[in-house]
Each structure stands twice: as C-alpha cells, then as structure tokens.
Coordinates of C-alpha atoms in Angstrom, one line a residue:
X196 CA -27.7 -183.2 -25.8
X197 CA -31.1 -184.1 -27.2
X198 CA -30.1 -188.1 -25.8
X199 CA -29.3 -186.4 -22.4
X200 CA -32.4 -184.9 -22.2
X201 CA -34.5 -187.8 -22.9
X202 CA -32.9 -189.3 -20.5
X203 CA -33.5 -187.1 -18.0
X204 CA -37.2 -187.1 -19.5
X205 CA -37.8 -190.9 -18.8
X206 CA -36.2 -190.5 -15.4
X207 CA -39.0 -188.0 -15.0
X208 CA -41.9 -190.3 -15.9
X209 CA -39.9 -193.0 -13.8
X210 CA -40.0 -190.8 -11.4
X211 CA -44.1 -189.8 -11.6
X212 CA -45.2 -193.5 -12.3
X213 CA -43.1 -194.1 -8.5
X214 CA -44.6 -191.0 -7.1
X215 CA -48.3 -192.1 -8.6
X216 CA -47.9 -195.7 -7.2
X217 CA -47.0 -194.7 -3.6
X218 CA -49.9 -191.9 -3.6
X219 CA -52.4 -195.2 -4.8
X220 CA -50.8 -197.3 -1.8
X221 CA -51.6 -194.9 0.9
X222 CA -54.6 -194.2 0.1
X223 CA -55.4 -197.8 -0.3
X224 CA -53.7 -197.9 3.6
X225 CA -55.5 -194.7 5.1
X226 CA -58.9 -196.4 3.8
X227 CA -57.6 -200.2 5.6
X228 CA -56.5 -198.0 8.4
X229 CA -59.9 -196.0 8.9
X230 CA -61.6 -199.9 8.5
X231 CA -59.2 -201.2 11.5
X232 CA -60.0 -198.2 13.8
X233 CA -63.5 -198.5 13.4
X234 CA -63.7 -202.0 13.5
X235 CA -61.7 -201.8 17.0
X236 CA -64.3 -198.6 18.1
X237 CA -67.3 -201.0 17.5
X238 CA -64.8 -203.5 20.4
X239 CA -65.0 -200.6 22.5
X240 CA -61.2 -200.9 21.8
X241 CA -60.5 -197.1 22.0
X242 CA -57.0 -196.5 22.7
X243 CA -56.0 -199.4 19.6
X244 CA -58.9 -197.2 17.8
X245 CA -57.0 -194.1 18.1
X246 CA -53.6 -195.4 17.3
X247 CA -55.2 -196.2 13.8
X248 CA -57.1 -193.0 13.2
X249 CA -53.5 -191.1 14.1
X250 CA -52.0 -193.4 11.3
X251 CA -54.8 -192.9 9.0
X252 CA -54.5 -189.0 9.4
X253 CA -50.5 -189.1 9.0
X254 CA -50.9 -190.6 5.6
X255 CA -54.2 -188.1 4.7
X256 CA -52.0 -185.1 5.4
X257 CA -49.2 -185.2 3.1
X258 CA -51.0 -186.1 0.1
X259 CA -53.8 -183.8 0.8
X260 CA -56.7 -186.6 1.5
X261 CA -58.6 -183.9 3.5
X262 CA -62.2 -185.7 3.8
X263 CA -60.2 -189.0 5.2
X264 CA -58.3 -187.0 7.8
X265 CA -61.3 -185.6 8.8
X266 CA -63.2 -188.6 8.7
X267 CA -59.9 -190.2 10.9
X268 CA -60.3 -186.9 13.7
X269 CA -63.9 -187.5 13.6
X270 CA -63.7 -191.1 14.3
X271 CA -60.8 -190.0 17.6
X272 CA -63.1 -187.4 18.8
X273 CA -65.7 -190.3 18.9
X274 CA -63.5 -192.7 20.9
X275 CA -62.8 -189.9 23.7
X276 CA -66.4 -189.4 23.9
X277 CA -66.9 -193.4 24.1
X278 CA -64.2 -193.1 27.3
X279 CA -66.5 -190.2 28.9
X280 CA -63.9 -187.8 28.3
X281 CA -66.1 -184.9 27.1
X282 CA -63.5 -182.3 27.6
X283 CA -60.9 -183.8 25.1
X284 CA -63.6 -184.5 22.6
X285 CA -64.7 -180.7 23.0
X286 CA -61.1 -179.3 22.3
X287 CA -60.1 -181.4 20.0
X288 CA -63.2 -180.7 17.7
X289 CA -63.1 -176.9 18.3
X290 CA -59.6 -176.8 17.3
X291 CA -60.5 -178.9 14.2
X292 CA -63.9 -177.2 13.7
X293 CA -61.3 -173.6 13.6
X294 CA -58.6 -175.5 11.1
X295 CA -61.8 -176.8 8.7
X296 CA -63.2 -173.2 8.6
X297 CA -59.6 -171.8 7.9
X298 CA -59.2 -174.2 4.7
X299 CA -62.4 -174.8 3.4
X300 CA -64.7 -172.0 4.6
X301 CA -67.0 -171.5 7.2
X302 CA -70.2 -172.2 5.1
X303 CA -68.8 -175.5 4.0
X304 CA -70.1 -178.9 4.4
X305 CA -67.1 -180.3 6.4
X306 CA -67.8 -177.1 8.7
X307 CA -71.5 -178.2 9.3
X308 CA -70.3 -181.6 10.2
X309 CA -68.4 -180.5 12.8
X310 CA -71.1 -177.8 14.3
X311 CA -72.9 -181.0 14.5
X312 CA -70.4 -182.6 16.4
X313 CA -69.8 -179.7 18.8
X314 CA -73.5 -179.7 18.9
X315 CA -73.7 -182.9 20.4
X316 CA -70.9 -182.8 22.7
X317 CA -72.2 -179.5 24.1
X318 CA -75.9 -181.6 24.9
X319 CA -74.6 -184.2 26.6
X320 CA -72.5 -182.1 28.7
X321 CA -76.6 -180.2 29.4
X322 CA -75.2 -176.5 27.9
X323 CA -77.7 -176.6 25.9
X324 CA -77.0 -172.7 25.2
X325 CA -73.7 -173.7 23.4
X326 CA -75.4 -177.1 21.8
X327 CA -78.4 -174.9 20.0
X328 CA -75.9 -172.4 18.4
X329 CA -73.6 -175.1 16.7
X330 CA -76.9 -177.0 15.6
X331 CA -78.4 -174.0 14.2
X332 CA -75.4 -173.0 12.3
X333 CA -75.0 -176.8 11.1
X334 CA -79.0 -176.9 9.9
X335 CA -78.2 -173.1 8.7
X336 CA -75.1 -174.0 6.1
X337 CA -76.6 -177.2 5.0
X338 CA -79.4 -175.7 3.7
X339 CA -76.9 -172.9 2.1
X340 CA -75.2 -176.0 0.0
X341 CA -78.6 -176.8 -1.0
X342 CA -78.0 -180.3 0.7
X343 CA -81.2 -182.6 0.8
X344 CA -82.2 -182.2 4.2
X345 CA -84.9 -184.6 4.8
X346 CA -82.4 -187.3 5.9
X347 CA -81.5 -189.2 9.1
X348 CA -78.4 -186.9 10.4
X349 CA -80.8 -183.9 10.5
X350 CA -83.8 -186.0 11.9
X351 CA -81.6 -186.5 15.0
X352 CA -80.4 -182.4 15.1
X353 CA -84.2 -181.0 15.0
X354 CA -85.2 -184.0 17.3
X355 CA -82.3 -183.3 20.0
X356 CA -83.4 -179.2 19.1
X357 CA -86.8 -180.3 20.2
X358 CA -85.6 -182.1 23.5
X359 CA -83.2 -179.2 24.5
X360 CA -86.2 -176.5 24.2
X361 CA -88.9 -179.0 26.0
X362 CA -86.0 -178.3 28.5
X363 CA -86.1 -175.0 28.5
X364 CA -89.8 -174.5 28.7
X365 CA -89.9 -172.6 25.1
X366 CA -93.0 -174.8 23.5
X367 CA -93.3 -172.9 20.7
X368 CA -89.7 -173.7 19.5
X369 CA -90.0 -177.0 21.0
X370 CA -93.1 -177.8 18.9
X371 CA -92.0 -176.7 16.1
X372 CA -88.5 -178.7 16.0
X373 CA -91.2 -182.0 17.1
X374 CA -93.1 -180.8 14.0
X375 CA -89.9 -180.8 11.5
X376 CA -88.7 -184.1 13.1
X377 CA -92.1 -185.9 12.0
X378 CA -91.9 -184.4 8.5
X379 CA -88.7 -185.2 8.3
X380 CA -88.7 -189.2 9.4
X381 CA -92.1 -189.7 7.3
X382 CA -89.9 -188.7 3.9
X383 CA -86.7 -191.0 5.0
X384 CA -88.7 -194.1 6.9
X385 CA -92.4 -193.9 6.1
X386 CA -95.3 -193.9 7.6
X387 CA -94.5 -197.4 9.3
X388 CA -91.6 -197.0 11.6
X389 CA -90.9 -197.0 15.1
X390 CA -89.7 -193.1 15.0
X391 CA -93.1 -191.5 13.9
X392 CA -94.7 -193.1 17.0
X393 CA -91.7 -191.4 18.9
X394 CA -92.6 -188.5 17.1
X395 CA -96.4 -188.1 17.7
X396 CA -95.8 -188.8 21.3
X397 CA -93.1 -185.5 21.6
X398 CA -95.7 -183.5 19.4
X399 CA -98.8 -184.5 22.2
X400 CA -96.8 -183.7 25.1
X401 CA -96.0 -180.7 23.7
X402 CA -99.4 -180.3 23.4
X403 CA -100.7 -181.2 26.5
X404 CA -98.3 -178.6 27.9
X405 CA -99.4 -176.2 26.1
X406 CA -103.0 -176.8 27.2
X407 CA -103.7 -177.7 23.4
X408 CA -105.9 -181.6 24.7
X409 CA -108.0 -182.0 22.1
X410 CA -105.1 -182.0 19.5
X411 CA -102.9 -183.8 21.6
X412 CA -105.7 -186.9 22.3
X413 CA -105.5 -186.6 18.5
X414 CA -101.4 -187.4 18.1
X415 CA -101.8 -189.8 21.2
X416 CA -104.5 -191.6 19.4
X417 CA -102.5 -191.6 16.3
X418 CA -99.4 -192.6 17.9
X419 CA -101.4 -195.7 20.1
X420 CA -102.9 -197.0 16.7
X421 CA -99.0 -196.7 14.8
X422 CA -97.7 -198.7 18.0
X423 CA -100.5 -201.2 18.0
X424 CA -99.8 -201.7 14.2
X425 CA -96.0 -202.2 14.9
X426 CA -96.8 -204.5 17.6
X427 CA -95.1 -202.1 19.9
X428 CA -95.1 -203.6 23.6
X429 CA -92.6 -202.2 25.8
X430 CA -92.2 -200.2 28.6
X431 CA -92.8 -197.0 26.4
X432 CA -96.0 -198.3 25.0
X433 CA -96.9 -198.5 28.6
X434 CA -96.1 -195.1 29.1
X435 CA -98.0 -193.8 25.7
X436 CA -100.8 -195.6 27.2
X437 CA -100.7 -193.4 30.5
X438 CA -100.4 -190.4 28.9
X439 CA -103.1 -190.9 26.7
X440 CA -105.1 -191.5 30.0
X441 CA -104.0 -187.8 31.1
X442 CA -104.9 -186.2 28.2
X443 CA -108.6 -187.9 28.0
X444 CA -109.0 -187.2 32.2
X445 CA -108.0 -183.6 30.7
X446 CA -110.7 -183.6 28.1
X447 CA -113.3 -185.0 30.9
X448 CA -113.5 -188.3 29.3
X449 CA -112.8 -189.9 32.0
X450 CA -114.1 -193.7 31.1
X451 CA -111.4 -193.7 28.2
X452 CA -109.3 -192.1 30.7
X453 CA -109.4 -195.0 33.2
X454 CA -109.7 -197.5 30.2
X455 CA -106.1 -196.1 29.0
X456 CA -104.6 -196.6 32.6
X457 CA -105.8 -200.2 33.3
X458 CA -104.4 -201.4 29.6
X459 CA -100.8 -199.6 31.0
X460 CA -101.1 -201.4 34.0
X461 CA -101.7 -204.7 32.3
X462 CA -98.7 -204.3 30.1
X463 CA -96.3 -203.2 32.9
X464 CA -97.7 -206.8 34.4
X465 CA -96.7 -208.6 31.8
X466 CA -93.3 -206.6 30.9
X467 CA -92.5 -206.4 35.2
X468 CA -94.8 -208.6 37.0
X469 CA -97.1 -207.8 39.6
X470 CA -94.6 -206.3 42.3
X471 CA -93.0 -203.8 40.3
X472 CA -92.2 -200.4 41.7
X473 CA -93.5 -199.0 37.8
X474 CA -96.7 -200.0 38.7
X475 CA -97.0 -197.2 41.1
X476 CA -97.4 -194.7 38.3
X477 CA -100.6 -197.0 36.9
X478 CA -102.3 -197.3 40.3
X479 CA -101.7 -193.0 40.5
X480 CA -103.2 -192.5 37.2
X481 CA -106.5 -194.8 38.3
X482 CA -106.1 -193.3 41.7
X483 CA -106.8 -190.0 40.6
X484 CA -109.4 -190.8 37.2
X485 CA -111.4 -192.3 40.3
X486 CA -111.0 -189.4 42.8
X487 CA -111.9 -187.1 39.9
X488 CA -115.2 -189.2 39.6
X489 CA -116.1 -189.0 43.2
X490 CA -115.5 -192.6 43.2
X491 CA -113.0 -191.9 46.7
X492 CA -113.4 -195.7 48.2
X493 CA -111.9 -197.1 44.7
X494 CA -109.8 -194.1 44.5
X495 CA -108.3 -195.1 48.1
X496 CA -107.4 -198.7 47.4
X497 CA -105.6 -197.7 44.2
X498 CA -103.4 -195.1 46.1
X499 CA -102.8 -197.5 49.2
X500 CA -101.5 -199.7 46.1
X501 CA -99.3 -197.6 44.6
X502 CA -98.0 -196.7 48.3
X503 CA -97.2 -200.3 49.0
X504 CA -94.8 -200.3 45.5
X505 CA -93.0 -197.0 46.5
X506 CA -91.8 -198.4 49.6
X507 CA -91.1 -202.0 47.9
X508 CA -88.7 -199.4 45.8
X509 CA -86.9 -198.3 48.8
X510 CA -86.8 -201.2 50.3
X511 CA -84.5 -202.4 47.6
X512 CA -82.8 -199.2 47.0
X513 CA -78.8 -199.5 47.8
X514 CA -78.7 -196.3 49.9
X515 CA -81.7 -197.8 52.1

C-alpha cells in the first residue's frame, strides 16, 4: 500500500516536472513568437505579423500569460492600423479594452493602455470627442496607480490633447496640455532636445491666438535660440522663423519683424531653391511688414513675387 502510493507519488512529481517544463517552453516560444511578429511589423510584413501575434496569444491563454497576450493583441491591432484599416483596429481594441476591464479592473494599468490606444485610433479617425475621453480616463488611472508620469507615452497623450483642443478653438485647455507637455519632455529629455523647441513653438501660437504677443515673442525667442543651438535647419525652422516675424509685426517691432522673414526666406533658399512655391509664404510675410510701414512700392514687388510662386504651384499641380 504504502509502495503503491509512492509510486503514484513520483508519478505525480513526474508528472509536475513534465507539466513545469512545457509551461517554461511556451513561454520561451510566446516571447520568440512576439520577437518574429514584430520583427516582420518593422518589414511592414502585416499579415505574416499577425499570424505570429495569433500564435503568440494561443500559447498566452492557456497558461494564463495575460501581459504577453495583451502585448500579442496590441501588436495586431497595430498591424491593422499599419494597413489603414481603422475600423478593425477600433473593434478589436474595444472588445479587448471590455475583456481587460472585466478581468483586471477598470482602474488597472492594462486598462489605461488600452484607453490610450482607443485614444489614438479615435484621433486619427478626427473624433476627437471620443479620442479626449479615452485619453483622459488613460492620464486619469495612471495617476490612480501612482505611475511616474513624467515619461515619454504620456508626453505624446497631453501633446496629441493639446493638438485636438488647438482644433477645437478651446485655448485655455489647449494651453494648458502645451504647458504639461513642456514640463513633461524637460524631466524625460532635458533642456537640449529637439521636443522642447516643438514645445515652445505650440505654447507661442497658443499665445499669439490668444492675443497674449509679448509672452509669445518670449517662447518664440526661446524656441529660435534652442533651434539655433541644436543646429536646427529645416523646413520647420523656417517656419519658427515666420512666426516669430508675426508675433514681433504684432508687437509693432516691425524691423525684427522683417528681419525674422528675410532669414525664413534665406533658409527656404537654401532647403528649396529659389523657385519654390514655399517661398510664397516669405515674400507674404515681407509683403505685409512693408505695407504695414507705408513702404507700399517694396511692399508691391514682394506680393507680385509671391504671386509669380502661387501660379508656378499650379502650374505643376496634377489636377491643372
């Protein structure tokens, strides 16, 4: 009897050790399967991509691997938003978004992830109604789990937040979501990094349409000096440029204001060349410093220039 039984015991731990070894090996595959899919997302492979995250998620289930499963349906809803098929990626996170609040909670990280997601989805398909409430509930339960929340994810929430209510026309909200985003990208990048000029620059404009000039010449200046310092030289330098000629033509400076325009008009030269349709938007700007200054003959030639680029523009436009 007691032989029987020990028997029957080793058979058990035979039986365990089996049990324990096939639970390490797919776990060790769900993780090489998760590494395939994404490898084959980054080759804009999305259909191979999915047929790996459906494997990955197979395994997950049965052995209760929730945050890989989810990591596997996050990675598919990905891949259908890669192939511009919003609608799939919408259902399939709401349905997984309702299973994740079912198991774990609603006030649970996995849940914020996922508010983040439909967040996202909801921008790009411009319902920004739907977009703000899955943000807000996402920035609302991550500071519940007393997450650190000066980092990069929530950088890109309050900075799409800020986008969405520029969209609107609600400033104040708008500003304030510019405001958190600056904050937010000094703690996790510094004060040297390509996202606080971006950052200045939505704070100003947000200023300059709330008719706040002085404080916005101040970001724009701030910005300018950051870009300058990062040797910044594209076409969005050009365009900080402009706009801080706007804001000092607001402020009645109008010598910085033309000075402003002419240095985005040399750097669209260099970046476009001479007969580029961007140039348009310089010769407007000096156009109208000029006008402003009773200076109408200069003022003329500039707008005759800018003229002359518009119809080069449709001149080479398809439809023309």
């Amino acid at each position: 009897m007691l032989r029987i039984l020990f028997t029957v015991l080793l058979l058990s731990g035979a039986q365990n050790l089996w049990a324990q070894r096939v639970l390490t090996d797919d776990v060790l595959m769900i993780d090489t399967l998760l590494i395939q899919g994404h490898n084959l997302l980054i080759q804009s492979s999305f259909a191979a991509a999915i047929q790996k995250f459906e494997q990955a998620k197979t395994l997950a289930r049965p052995h209760k691997k929730w945050a890989k499963y989810y990591r596997a349906e996050n990675r598919i809803i990905e891949a259908l938003w890669s192939q511009y098929l919003p609608d799939s990626a919408l259902n399939r996170s709401q349905g997984l978004l309702d299973k994740i609040i079912e198991k774990d909670g609603p006030q649970s990280v996995a849940a914020a992830n996922f508010h983040l997601n439909l967040g996202s989805i909801y921008l790009m398909k411009v319902n920004y109604d739907r977009a703000i409430v899955h943000y807000e509930k996402a920035i609302k339960i991550k500071k519940t789990q007393n997450e650190n929340q000066l980092n990069e994810g929530l950088s890109t929430v309050y900075a799409n937040m800020f986008y969405m209510y520029s969209q609107r026309g609600n400033l104040e909200k708008a500003v304030y979501f510019a405001e958190q985003t600056y904050q937010i990208d000094l703690k996790t990048y510094g004060t040297d990094h390509v996202f606080i000029v971006d950052d200045l620059t939505n704070i100003a404009n947000t200023y300059l349409a709330m008719e706040m000039y002085d404080a916005a010449v101040h970001k724009l200046n701030e910005a300018s000096r950051l870009a300058n310092k990062l040797k910044i030289r594209g076409e969005a330098y050009s365009i900080l440029l402009s706009t801080l000629g706007t804001a000092y033509a607001d402020v009645h400076q109008f010598e910085k204001s033309a000075d402003f325009h002419r240095r985005a008009l040399r750097n669209n030269q260099k970046l476009f060349g001479d007969e580029h349709f961007k140039l348009s938007y310089n010769y407007i700007g000096l156009a109208s410093n000029l006008h402003e200054r009773a200076l109408y003959d200069s003022s003329l030639i500039y707008a005759e220039k800018a003229l002359l680029h518009e119809d080069a523009l449709k001149q080479s436009s398809p439809s023309s």
